[in-house]
């Protein structure tokens, strides 16, 4: 099943070659059916060498300083001997083809390091498709020897759920002003956060302290108490490289606690199965929507349901029968 | 397509006969394929006469006094000339076959009224299936002339989302103690509520006032501001029949505001389309899971994905191909 050029991709990735890594991710991102089949084979060959990184999801609204934070963190981790991959899921890129997170020059220093690999968000397809390809890119990075994979996203729509659903630890980056954490609470992001970080905390210490107390209160309300983990609320100044050690210590404490309780592996198994079923449902829906008889029947049926002249159940039955 | 006995069901429902109404709902709740087909036809015949009720969802944990509240409200509405149907979605009944909400004797006085119709939760099937049948039962009640349909549920799992997804207005019933509203916040129910009611408010006026202030704060945090509607937080004592007029006035104000903005019809159209797609996805998944080749392949594939030896994407592809 695997031809010579794909085998060289596999060998290149396993040898940690950046070019092979980038080409493999490009193959994964292709929407061509033959590319998808090849990508599947390559991924399967790489799978035994995946899973050995810490997968860190980072979310925060534009302006929170994600790039600066990730660059400072990445450089600090590389200085400790880590290899750091940075991937992105950017809902804006799926709509416009443009991307808030796509610009490599955002992390100028990190992108020059040989121990870093930065890949912008895929810019086509639904959020679900983008998320699927980012998950697979994450696995390829792991096979290439990256032992920290950071998946970043902006605080828009369902992208946090997607990122939290593919990472081991989900970090919420906040600004120390009162309006911001309320925003986060509204969007239900706080319920996903395993670690909360206030960036730019040095700009206004008083505001930062107040915001941290508010966040602790919100976490107390919104998170079910866990015997294994209390979500820490940390202060960082990425520009001044302050607080990054404490942040990484929190990540390692989280990993140790979750691995000790078995929750780490359980989360990964659940994520993989959820992902499989999501892809199955997506595949089933895709086949359904592209079925000629369904396509022919859908506009009238949809209009009748919206107008209240056809029951939803009868409509669903008719559409499903159209497929037979 | 419609035989004589089904036609007499239809005629009976349209004439407002309770026996025909009950038999039609029993037909809808049947899982037999031929019954489902007949139910679909009957429903389609009734559809032009549906949609003219106010659909009120009511949620609250066991002990909050839902039965007493609904009975008092129902009797008050009947005294004003309304016809009131009460349906239930009870997640406990889908698991155990038993039901927290199933007992008709809970509403002894209301159940004796000729202008009331009380139907316990269907006791078999998934939450999705129960919700689908309750939606359809709601339509049948409307066709039978009930102009207020109350769908009640307990604060467990996803049942509130199901009820909010089929009603015009979603009411959260709370107890005036500090622990309870925090519970509600955790479960994300507050985000669904269009009206919040503190029942048994007379037992401890001070506690009730404090709880209402907390709830207003939580609503301020959790609900996006709307120009059309600010969620009211009301006080009721169902036992003493106090506050029920104010409650119903709030429901009518909500209806008027939503109808004026067009949000009322838009919500119903969206609910019907969401429901159609949910039934389509459910039907597709059902066909998939019952396909012999899929059933044969699934256990090994699922185990390999959970163990991390097979990529989710390859697993999904293999399962989808098994169906061809």
Coordinates of C-alpha atoms in Angstrom, one line a residue:
Chain A
X1 CA 0.0 0.0 0.0
X2 CA 2.9 2.4 0.7
X3 CA 4.9 3.5 -2.3
X4 CA 8.5 4.6 -2.3
X5 CA 7.9 8.3 -2.0
X6 CA 5.5 7.9 0.9
X7 CA 8.0 5.5 2.6
X8 CA 10.6 8.3 2.3
X9 CA 8.2 10.7 3.9
X10 CA 7.7 8.2 6.8
X11 CA 11.5 7.7 7.2
X12 CA 12.1 11.4 7.0
X13 CA 9.5 12.2 9.7
X14 CA 10.9 9.4 12.0
X15 CA 14.4 10.9 11.5
X16 CA 13.0 14.3 12.5
X17 CA 13.5 16.0 9.2
X18 CA 11.5 19.2 9.0
X19 CA 11.0 19.0 5.2
X20 CA 9.4 15.5 5.5
X21 CA 7.3 16.7 8.4
X22 CA 6.0 19.7 6.5
X23 CA 5.3 17.6 3.4
X24 CA 3.4 15.0 5.4
X25 CA 1.2 17.6 7.0
X26 CA 0.5 19.1 3.5
X27 CA -0.5 15.6 2.4
X28 CA -2.8 15.4 5.4
X29 CA -4.3 18.8 4.6
X30 CA -5.1 17.9 1.0
X31 CA -8.7 17.3 0.3
X32 CA -8.0 15.1 -2.7
X33 CA -9.3 11.6 -2.2
X34 CA -6.1 9.8 -3.3
X35 CA -4.1 12.1 -1.0
X36 CA -6.4 11.3 1.9
X37 CA -5.8 7.6 1.3
X38 CA -2.1 8.0 1.2
X39 CA -2.2 10.2 4.3
X40 CA -4.1 7.5 6.1
X41 CA -1.4 4.9 5.3
X42 CA 1.5 7.2 6.3
X43 CA -0.3 8.1 9.5
X44 CA -0.8 4.5 10.4
X45 CA 2.9 3.8 9.8
X46 CA 3.8 6.7 12.1
X47 CA 1.3 5.8 14.9
X48 CA 3.5 3.6 17.0
X49 CA 5.9 6.5 17.4
X50 CA 3.2 9.0 18.5
X51 CA 1.7 9.8 21.9
X52 CA 4.9 10.7 23.8
X53 CA 4.4 14.4 23.9
X54 CA 2.6 16.7 26.3
X55 CA -0.3 18.2 24.2
X56 CA -1.0 21.7 25.5
X57 CA -4.1 23.6 24.2
X58 CA -3.9 27.3 24.6
X59 CA -6.9 29.6 24.0
X60 CA -7.4 33.3 24.4
X61 CA -9.0 36.2 22.5
X62 CA -7.0 38.2 20.0
X63 CA -4.9 40.8 21.9
X64 CA -4.3 38.6 24.9
X65 CA -0.7 38.0 23.8
X66 CA -0.8 34.4 22.7
X67 CA 2.0 34.7 20.2
X68 CA 4.3 36.4 22.7
X69 CA 3.4 33.9 25.4
X70 CA 3.9 30.9 23.2
X71 CA 7.2 32.2 21.8
X72 CA 8.6 32.9 25.2
X73 CA 7.4 29.6 26.5
X74 CA 8.7 27.7 23.5
X75 CA 12.1 29.3 23.7
X76 CA 12.3 28.5 27.5
X77 CA 11.3 24.9 26.8
X78 CA 13.9 24.6 24.0
X79 CA 16.5 26.0 26.4
X80 CA 15.6 23.0 28.6
X81 CA 16.1 20.5 25.8
X82 CA 12.6 20.1 24.6
X83 CA 11.4 20.1 21.0
X84 CA 8.3 22.3 20.5
X85 CA 5.7 22.2 17.8
X86 CA 3.0 24.9 17.5
X87 CA -0.2 24.2 15.6
X88 CA -3.2 26.4 15.3
X89 CA -7.0 26.0 14.9
X90 CA -8.3 29.3 13.6
X91 CA -12.1 29.5 13.0
X92 CA -11.5 32.7 11.0
X93 CA -9.4 30.8 8.5
X94 CA -12.1 28.4 7.8
X95 CA -14.5 31.2 6.8
X96 CA -12.3 33.6 5.0
X97 CA -9.3 31.6 4.0
X98 CA -7.4 34.3 5.9
X99 CA -6.2 33.6 9.4
X100 CA -5.7 35.5 12.6
X101 CA -3.1 32.8 13.7
X102 CA -1.6 32.0 10.3
X103 CA 1.3 34.4 10.3
X104 CA 4.6 32.7 11.1
X105 CA 6.3 36.0 11.6
X106 CA 4.3 36.4 14.8
X107 CA 6.9 34.1 16.4
X108 CA 10.0 35.4 14.8
X109 CA 12.6 34.0 17.3
X110 CA 10.9 30.7 17.9
X111 CA 10.4 30.1 14.2
X112 CA 14.2 30.3 13.6
X113 CA 15.0 27.6 16.1
X114 CA 15.7 24.2 14.7
X115 CA 14.0 22.6 17.7
X116 CA 10.7 24.4 16.9
X117 CA 8.1 23.7 14.3
X118 CA 5.3 26.2 13.6
X119 CA 2.4 25.4 11.4
X120 CA -0.5 27.8 10.7
X121 CA -4.1 26.7 10.7
X122 CA -5.3 24.8 7.7
X123 CA -7.3 27.4 5.8
X124 CA -10.0 25.4 4.1
X125 CA -12.9 23.3 5.2
X126 CA -15.3 23.2 8.2
X127 CA -14.1 23.6 11.7
X128 CA -14.5 19.9 12.1
X129 CA -12.3 19.2 9.1
X130 CA -9.7 21.7 10.3
X131 CA -9.7 20.1 13.7
X132 CA -9.3 16.6 12.3
X133 CA -6.3 17.6 10.2
X134 CA -4.8 19.5 13.1
X135 CA -5.1 16.3 15.3
X136 CA -3.3 14.3 12.7
X137 CA -0.6 17.0 12.2
X138 CA -0.1 16.7 16.0
X139 CA 0.5 13.0 15.7
X140 CA 3.0 13.6 12.9
X141 CA 4.9 16.1 15.0
X142 CA 5.1 13.6 17.8
X143 CA 6.5 11.0 15.4
X144 CA 9.1 13.5 14.3
X145 CA 10.3 13.8 17.9
X146 CA 8.5 16.9 19.2
X147 CA 7.8 16.3 22.9
X148 CA 5.7 19.4 23.5
X149 CA 2.9 20.1 21.1
X150 CA 1.0 23.4 21.5
X151 CA -2.3 23.8 19.8
X152 CA -3.5 27.4 19.9
X153 CA -6.9 28.9 19.1
X154 CA -8.8 32.1 19.5
X155 CA -11.8 32.4 21.8
X156 CA -14.4 32.1 19.0
X157 CA -17.2 29.7 18.5
X158 CA -16.6 26.0 19.1
X159 CA -12.8 26.0 18.4
X160 CA -12.0 25.8 22.2
X161 CA -14.0 22.6 22.5
X162 CA -12.1 21.2 19.5
X163 CA -8.8 22.1 21.0
X164 CA -9.7 20.9 24.5
X165 CA -10.8 17.6 22.8
X166 CA -7.4 16.9 21.4
X167 CA -5.0 18.0 24.1
X168 CA -4.0 16.7 27.5
X169 CA -4.2 20.1 29.2
X170 CA -6.3 23.1 28.2
X171 CA -4.9 26.5 29.2
X172 CA -7.0 29.7 29.2
X173 CA -5.0 32.9 28.6
X174 CA -6.7 35.9 30.0
X175 CA -6.1 39.7 30.2
X176 CA -6.3 41.3 33.6
X177 CA -9.3 43.5 33.0
X178 CA -12.8 43.0 34.4
X179 CA -14.6 42.6 31.1
X180 CA -12.5 39.8 29.8
X181 CA -13.2 37.0 32.3
X182 CA -16.9 37.7 32.0
X183 CA -16.5 37.1 28.3
X184 CA -14.9 33.8 29.0
X185 CA -17.6 32.8 31.4
X186 CA -20.3 33.6 28.9
X187 CA -18.7 31.3 26.3
X188 CA -18.3 28.4 28.7
X189 CA -14.6 28.3 28.2
X190 CA -13.9 28.4 31.9
X191 CA -15.5 25.0 32.2
X192 CA -12.8 23.6 29.9
X193 CA -9.8 25.2 31.5
X194 CA -7.3 23.0 33.4
X195 CA -5.0 26.0 34.0
X196 CA -5.8 29.7 33.8
X197 CA -3.1 32.3 33.1
X198 CA -3.3 36.1 33.3
X199 CA -0.9 37.5 30.8
X200 CA 0.4 41.1 30.9
X201 CA -0.1 40.9 34.6
X202 CA 2.7 43.5 35.2
X203 CA 0.8 46.3 33.5
X204 CA -1.6 46.7 36.3
X205 CA -0.9 44.6 39.4
X206 CA -4.1 45.7 41.2
X207 CA -6.3 44.9 38.2
X208 CA -4.6 41.5 37.8
X209 CA -5.1 40.6 41.4
X210 CA -8.8 41.5 41.2
X211 CA -9.3 39.6 38.0
X212 CA -7.6 36.6 39.5
X213 CA -9.9 36.6 42.4
X214 CA -12.9 36.9 40.1
X215 CA -11.6 34.0 38.1
X216 CA -11.1 31.9 41.2
X217 CA -14.7 32.6 42.2
X218 CA -16.0 31.7 38.7
X219 CA -14.0 28.5 38.7
X220 CA -15.4 27.6 42.1
X221 CA -18.9 28.1 40.6
X222 CA -18.4 26.5 37.3
X223 CA -16.0 23.6 37.8
X224 CA -17.1 20.5 39.6
X225 CA -14.7 19.9 42.5
X226 CA -12.1 17.2 41.7
X227 CA -10.0 15.3 44.2
X228 CA -7.1 15.2 41.7
X229 CA -6.8 18.8 40.5
X230 CA -7.7 22.3 41.5
X231 CA -7.4 24.6 38.5
X232 CA -4.6 27.0 39.3
X233 CA -4.9 30.7 38.4
X234 CA -1.4 32.1 37.5
X235 CA 0.2 35.4 36.6
X236 CA 2.6 35.8 33.7
X237 CA 4.4 38.5 31.8
X238 CA 5.4 36.9 28.6
X239 CA 7.2 40.1 27.4
X240 CA 9.4 40.1 30.6
X241 CA 9.6 36.3 30.7
X242 CA 8.2 36.3 34.2
X243 CA 6.1 33.4 35.5
X244 CA 6.9 31.0 32.7
X245 CA 8.7 28.6 35.0
X246 CA 5.7 28.5 37.4
X247 CA 3.4 27.9 34.4
X248 CA 5.4 25.0 33.2
X249 CA 5.6 23.6 36.7
X250 CA 1.8 23.7 36.9
X251 CA 1.6 21.8 33.6
X252 CA 4.0 19.1 34.9
X253 CA 2.1 18.9 38.2
X254 CA -1.1 18.4 36.2
X255 CA 0.4 15.7 34.1
X256 CA 1.8 13.9 37.2
X257 CA -1.6 14.1 39.0
X258 CA -3.5 12.9 35.9
X259 CA -1.1 10.1 35.1
X260 CA -1.2 8.9 38.8
X261 CA -5.0 8.7 38.7
X262 CA -5.2 7.1 35.3
X263 CA -7.1 10.1 34.0
X264 CA -4.4 11.0 31.4
X265 CA -4.7 7.8 29.4
X266 CA -8.4 7.7 29.9
X267 CA -8.7 11.2 28.4
X268 CA -6.7 10.2 25.4
X269 CA -8.7 7.0 24.8
X270 CA -11.9 8.9 25.1
X271 CA -10.6 11.6 22.7
X272 CA -9.6 9.1 20.1
X273 CA -13.0 7.3 20.3
X274 CA -14.9 10.5 20.2
X275 CA -12.9 11.5 17.2
X276 CA -13.5 8.2 15.5
X277 CA -17.3 8.6 16.0
X278 CA -17.2 12.2 14.9
X279 CA -15.5 11.2 11.7
X280 CA -18.0 8.4 11.2
X281 CA -20.9 10.7 11.7
X282 CA -19.3 13.2 9.4
X283 CA -18.7 10.6 6.8
X284 CA -22.3 9.4 7.0
X285 CA -23.6 12.9 6.7
X286 CA -21.3 13.6 3.8
X287 CA -22.5 10.5 1.9
X288 CA -26.1 11.5 2.8
X289 CA -25.8 15.1 1.6
X290 CA -24.1 14.1 -1.7
X291 CA -26.6 11.4 -2.5
X292 CA -28.4 12.5 -5.7
X293 CA -31.9 11.6 -4.5
X294 CA -31.3 13.4 -1.2
X295 CA -30.0 16.5 -2.9
X296 CA -33.0 16.6 -5.2
X297 CA -35.5 16.3 -2.3
X298 CA -33.8 18.4 0.3
X299 CA -34.7 22.0 -0.7
X300 CA -38.5 21.4 -0.7
X301 CA -38.4 19.3 2.4
X302 CA -36.3 21.8 4.3
X303 CA -38.6 24.6 3.3
X304 CA -41.7 22.6 4.4
X305 CA -40.2 21.8 7.8
X306 CA -39.2 25.4 8.4
X307 CA -42.7 26.6 7.4
X308 CA -44.2 24.0 9.8
X309 CA -46.2 22.2 7.1
X310 CA -44.1 18.9 7.3
X311 CA -43.3 17.2 10.6
X312 CA -39.5 16.9 11.2
X313 CA -39.9 13.2 11.7
X314 CA -41.7 12.6 8.4
X315 CA -39.1 14.8 6.7
X316 CA -36.2 12.8 8.1
X317 CA -37.9 9.5 7.2
X318 CA -38.5 10.7 3.6
X319 CA -34.9 11.9 3.2
X320 CA -33.5 8.6 4.6
X321 CA -35.8 6.6 2.3
X322 CA -34.6 8.7 -0.6
X323 CA -31.2 7.2 -0.1
X324 CA -32.4 3.6 -0.4
Chain B
X1 CA -52.2 5.6 3.1
X2 CA -54.5 6.2 6.1
X3 CA -56.9 3.4 7.0
X4 CA -60.2 3.8 8.7
X5 CA -59.0 3.3 12.2
X6 CA -56.3 5.9 11.9
X7 CA -58.7 8.3 10.3
X8 CA -61.0 7.9 13.3
X9 CA -57.9 8.6 15.5
X10 CA -57.3 11.8 13.5
X11 CA -61.0 12.8 13.7
X12 CA -61.1 12.1 17.4
X13 CA -58.0 14.2 18.1
X14 CA -59.3 17.1 16.0
X15 CA -62.6 16.8 18.0
X16 CA -60.6 17.1 21.2
X17 CA -61.5 13.5 22.4
X18 CA -59.1 12.5 25.2
X19 CA -59.3 8.8 24.3
X20 CA -58.2 9.4 20.7
X21 CA -55.5 11.8 22.0
X22 CA -54.1 9.1 24.3
X23 CA -54.3 6.4 21.7
X24 CA -52.5 8.5 19.2
X25 CA -49.7 9.3 21.6
X26 CA -49.4 5.5 22.4
X27 CA -49.1 4.9 18.7
X28 CA -46.3 7.5 18.5
X29 CA -44.5 6.0 21.4
X30 CA -44.5 2.5 19.9
X31 CA -41.2 1.3 18.6
X32 CA -42.8 -1.1 16.1
X33 CA -41.9 -0.1 12.5
X34 CA -45.4 -0.3 11.2
X35 CA -46.7 1.8 14.1
X36 CA -44.0 4.4 13.4
X37 CA -45.2 4.6 9.8
X38 CA -48.8 5.0 10.8
X39 CA -47.9 7.5 13.5
X40 CA -46.0 9.5 10.8
X41 CA -49.1 9.6 8.6
X42 CA -51.4 10.5 11.5
X43 CA -49.1 13.3 12.5
X44 CA -48.9 14.7 9.0
X45 CA -52.7 14.8 8.9
X46 CA -52.7 16.7 12.2
X47 CA -49.9 19.1 11.4
X48 CA -52.0 21.9 9.9
X49 CA -53.9 22.1 13.3
X50 CA -50.7 22.3 15.4
X51 CA -48.5 25.3 16.5
X52 CA -51.2 27.4 18.1
X53 CA -50.2 26.7 21.8
X54 CA -47.7 28.3 24.1
X55 CA -45.1 25.7 24.7
X56 CA -43.6 26.1 28.1
X57 CA -40.6 24.1 29.3
X58 CA -40.2 23.8 33.0
X59 CA -37.1 22.3 34.7
X60 CA -36.1 21.9 38.3
X61 CA -34.4 19.3 40.5
X62 CA -36.5 16.8 42.4
X63 CA -37.9 18.5 45.5
X64 CA -38.3 21.9 44.0
X65 CA -42.0 21.4 43.8
X66 CA -42.6 21.1 40.1
X67 CA -45.8 19.1 40.5
X68 CA -47.3 21.5 42.9
X69 CA -46.3 24.4 40.7
X70 CA -47.6 22.9 37.5
X71 CA -50.8 21.8 39.2
X72 CA -51.5 25.2 40.6
X73 CA -50.6 26.9 37.4
X74 CA -52.6 24.5 35.3
X75 CA -55.7 25.0 37.5
X76 CA -55.3 28.8 37.3
X77 CA -55.0 28.7 33.5
X78 CA -58.1 26.4 33.2
X79 CA -60.0 28.8 35.3
X80 CA -59.1 31.5 32.7
X81 CA -60.5 29.3 29.9
X82 CA -57.3 27.6 28.8
X83 CA -56.8 23.9 28.0
X84 CA -53.6 22.6 29.5
X85 CA -51.5 19.6 28.5
X86 CA -48.6 18.4 30.7
X87 CA -45.9 16.2 29.2
X88 CA -42.7 15.0 30.7
X89 CA -39.1 14.1 29.7
X90 CA -37.6 12.1 32.4
X91 CA -34.0 10.9 31.9
X92 CA -34.5 8.4 34.8
X93 CA -37.3 6.6 32.9
X94 CA -35.0 6.0 29.9
X95 CA -32.5 4.2 32.1
X96 CA -34.6 2.3 34.6
X97 CA -38.0 2.2 32.9
X98 CA -39.2 3.8 36.1
X99 CA -39.8 7.5 36.2
X100 CA -39.5 10.4 38.7
X101 CA -42.1 12.3 36.8
X102 CA -44.4 9.5 35.7
X103 CA -46.9 9.4 38.4
X104 CA -50.2 11.0 37.5
X105 CA -51.3 11.1 41.0
X106 CA -48.7 13.8 41.6
X107 CA -51.3 16.3 40.1
X108 CA -54.4 14.9 41.6
X109 CA -56.7 17.9 41.1
X110 CA -55.4 18.9 37.7
X111 CA -55.7 15.3 36.4
X112 CA -59.4 15.3 37.2
X113 CA -60.1 18.4 35.1
X114 CA -61.6 17.8 31.7
X115 CA -59.5 20.7 30.3
X116 CA -56.2 19.1 31.4
X117 CA -54.3 16.2 29.8
X118 CA -51.4 14.7 31.7
X119 CA -49.0 12.2 30.1
X120 CA -46.0 10.7 31.9
X121 CA -42.6 10.4 30.2
X122 CA -42.2 7.6 27.6
X123 CA -40.2 5.0 29.5
X124 CA -38.2 3.3 26.8
X125 CA -35.4 4.4 24.5
X126 CA -32.6 6.9 24.5
X127 CA -33.1 10.5 25.7
X128 CA -33.1 11.5 22.0
X129 CA -35.9 9.0 21.3
X130 CA -37.9 10.1 24.3
X131 CA -37.5 13.7 23.3
X132 CA -38.6 13.0 19.7
X133 CA -41.7 11.3 20.9
X134 CA -42.5 14.0 23.4
X135 CA -42.2 16.6 20.6
X136 CA -44.7 14.7 18.6
X137 CA -47.0 14.2 21.5
X138 CA -46.9 18.0 22.0
X139 CA -48.1 18.5 18.4
X140 CA -51.0 16.0 18.9
X141 CA -52.0 17.9 22.1
X142 CA -52.1 21.1 20.1
X143 CA -54.2 19.5 17.4
X144 CA -56.6 18.4 20.1
X145 CA -57.1 22.0 21.1
X146 CA -54.7 22.4 24.1
X147 CA -53.5 25.9 23.9
X148 CA -50.9 25.6 26.7
X149 CA -48.5 22.7 26.6
X150 CA -46.1 22.3 29.5
X151 CA -43.1 20.0 29.1
X152 CA -41.4 19.3 32.4
X153 CA -38.1 17.7 33.2
X154 CA -35.7 17.2 36.1
X155 CA -32.3 18.9 36.2
X156 CA -30.4 15.9 35.0
X157 CA -28.0 15.4 32.1
X158 CA -29.0 16.8 28.7
X159 CA -32.8 16.7 29.3
X160 CA -33.0 20.5 29.8
X161 CA -31.4 21.1 26.4
X162 CA -33.9 18.7 24.9
X163 CA -36.9 20.5 26.5
X164 CA -35.5 24.0 25.8
X165 CA -35.1 22.8 22.2
X166 CA -38.8 22.0 21.8
X167 CA -40.5 24.8 23.7
X168 CA -41.1 28.5 23.2
X169 CA -40.1 29.5 26.7
X170 CA -37.9 27.7 29.1
X171 CA -38.6 28.2 32.8
X172 CA -36.1 27.3 35.5
X173 CA -37.6 26.5 38.9
X174 CA -35.3 27.0 41.8
X175 CA -35.4 26.6 45.6
X176 CA -34.4 29.6 47.7
X177 CA -31.3 28.1 49.2
X178 CA -27.8 29.1 48.4
X179 CA -26.6 25.7 47.2
X180 CA -29.2 25.2 44.6
X181 CA -28.6 28.0 42.2
X182 CA -24.9 27.2 42.2
X183 CA -25.9 23.7 41.1
X184 CA -27.9 25.2 38.2
X185 CA -25.0 27.4 37.2
X186 CA -22.6 24.4 37.1
X187 CA -25.0 22.6 34.8
X188 CA -25.3 25.4 32.3
X189 CA -29.0 25.5 32.8
X190 CA -29.1 29.2 33.6
X191 CA -27.9 29.9 30.1
X192 CA -31.1 28.2 28.8
X193 CA -33.6 29.9 31.1
X194 CA -35.9 32.6 29.7
X195 CA -37.7 33.0 33.1
X196 CA -36.4 32.0 36.5
X197 CA -38.8 31.2 39.4
X198 CA -38.1 30.7 43.0
X199 CA -40.7 28.4 44.4
X200 CA -41.5 28.0 48.1
X201 CA -40.3 31.6 48.5
X202 CA -42.5 32.1 51.5
X203 CA -40.7 29.6 53.6
X204 CA -37.7 31.9 54.2
X205 CA -38.1 35.4 52.7
X206 CA -34.6 36.5 53.5
X207 CA -33.0 33.4 51.9
X208 CA -35.3 33.8 48.9
X209 CA -34.2 37.5 48.4
X210 CA -30.6 36.5 48.7
X211 CA -30.9 33.7 46.3
X212 CA -32.8 35.9 43.8
X213 CA -30.0 38.5 43.9
X214 CA -27.4 35.7 43.4
X215 CA -29.4 34.5 40.4
X216 CA -29.6 37.9 38.9
X217 CA -25.8 38.2 39.2
X218 CA -25.4 34.8 37.6
X219 CA -27.8 35.7 34.8
X220 CA -25.9 39.0 34.2
X221 CA -22.7 37.0 33.9
X222 CA -24.0 34.1 31.9
X223 CA -26.6 35.5 29.5
X224 CA -25.7 37.7 26.6
X225 CA -27.6 40.9 26.9
X226 CA -30.6 41.0 24.6
X227 CA -32.5 44.2 23.5
X228 CA -35.7 42.2 23.5
X229 CA -35.7 40.4 26.8
X230 CA -34.2 40.5 30.2
X231 CA -34.7 37.2 32.1
X232 CA -37.0 38.0 35.0
X233 CA -36.4 36.4 38.4
X234 CA -39.7 35.8 40.1
X235 CA -41.0 34.6 43.5
X236 CA -43.8 32.0 43.8
X237 CA -45.5 30.0 46.5
X238 CA -47.3 27.3 44.6
X239 CA -48.8 25.9 47.7
X240 CA -50.3 29.3 48.6
X241 CA -51.1 30.0 44.9
X242 CA -49.1 33.2 45.3
X243 CA -47.2 34.7 42.4
X244 CA -48.8 32.6 39.7
X245 CA -50.5 35.6 38.0
X246 CA -47.2 37.4 37.8
X247 CA -45.5 34.3 36.4
X248 CA -48.1 34.0 33.6
X249 CA -47.9 37.7 32.9
X250 CA -44.1 37.2 32.4
X251 CA -44.7 34.3 30.0
X252 CA -47.2 36.5 28.0
X253 CA -44.8 39.4 28.0
X254 CA -42.1 37.1 26.7
X255 CA -44.4 35.8 23.9
X256 CA -45.4 39.3 22.9
X257 CA -41.8 40.5 22.8
X258 CA -40.6 37.5 20.8
X259 CA -43.5 37.6 18.4
X260 CA -42.9 41.4 17.8
X261 CA -39.2 40.8 17.0
X262 CA -39.9 37.7 14.9
X263 CA -37.8 35.5 17.3
X264 CA -40.8 33.4 18.2
X265 CA -41.3 32.0 14.7
X266 CA -37.6 31.9 14.0
X267 CA -37.0 29.7 17.1
X268 CA -39.7 27.3 16.0
X269 CA -38.3 27.0 12.5
X270 CA -34.8 26.4 13.9
X271 CA -36.1 23.9 16.3
X272 CA -37.9 22.0 13.6
X273 CA -34.9 21.9 11.3
X274 CA -32.5 21.0 14.1
X275 CA -34.9 18.2 15.0
X276 CA -35.0 17.0 11.4
X277 CA -31.2 16.9 11.2
X278 CA -30.9 15.2 14.5
X279 CA -33.4 12.5 13.3
X280 CA -31.4 12.2 10.1
X281 CA -28.1 11.8 11.9
X282 CA -29.8 9.3 14.3
X283 CA -31.2 7.3 11.4
X284 CA -27.8 7.3 9.6
X285 CA -26.0 6.2 12.8
X286 CA -28.7 3.5 13.4
X287 CA -28.3 2.0 10.0
X288 CA -24.6 2.2 10.4
X289 CA -24.5 0.4 13.7
X290 CA -26.9 -2.3 12.6
X291 CA -25.0 -3.0 9.4
X292 CA -23.7 -6.6 9.7
X293 CA -20.2 -5.8 8.4
X294 CA -19.9 -2.8 10.7
X295 CA -21.0 -4.9 13.7
X296 CA -18.5 -7.5 12.9
X297 CA -15.6 -5.0 12.5
X298 CA -16.4 -2.6 15.3
X299 CA -15.2 -4.4 18.5
X300 CA -11.6 -4.8 17.3
X301 CA -11.4 -1.4 15.7
X302 CA -12.8 0.3 18.8
X303 CA -10.3 -1.5 21.0
X304 CA -7.4 -0.6 18.7
X305 CA -8.4 3.1 18.7
X306 CA -8.7 3.2 22.5
X307 CA -5.3 1.6 22.8
X308 CA -3.8 4.1 20.4
X309 CA -2.7 1.5 17.9
X310 CA -5.1 2.6 15.1
X311 CA -5.6 6.3 14.1
X312 CA -9.2 7.4 14.6
X313 CA -9.3 8.6 10.9
X314 CA -8.2 5.2 9.6
X315 CA -10.7 3.5 11.9
X316 CA -13.6 5.7 10.7
X317 CA -12.6 5.1 7.1
X318 CA -12.4 1.3 7.6
X319 CA -15.8 1.3 9.2
X320 CA -17.4 3.4 6.5
X321 CA -15.9 1.2 3.8
X322 CA -17.2 -1.9 5.6
X323 CA -20.7 -0.5 4.9
X324 CA -20.2 -0.4 1.1

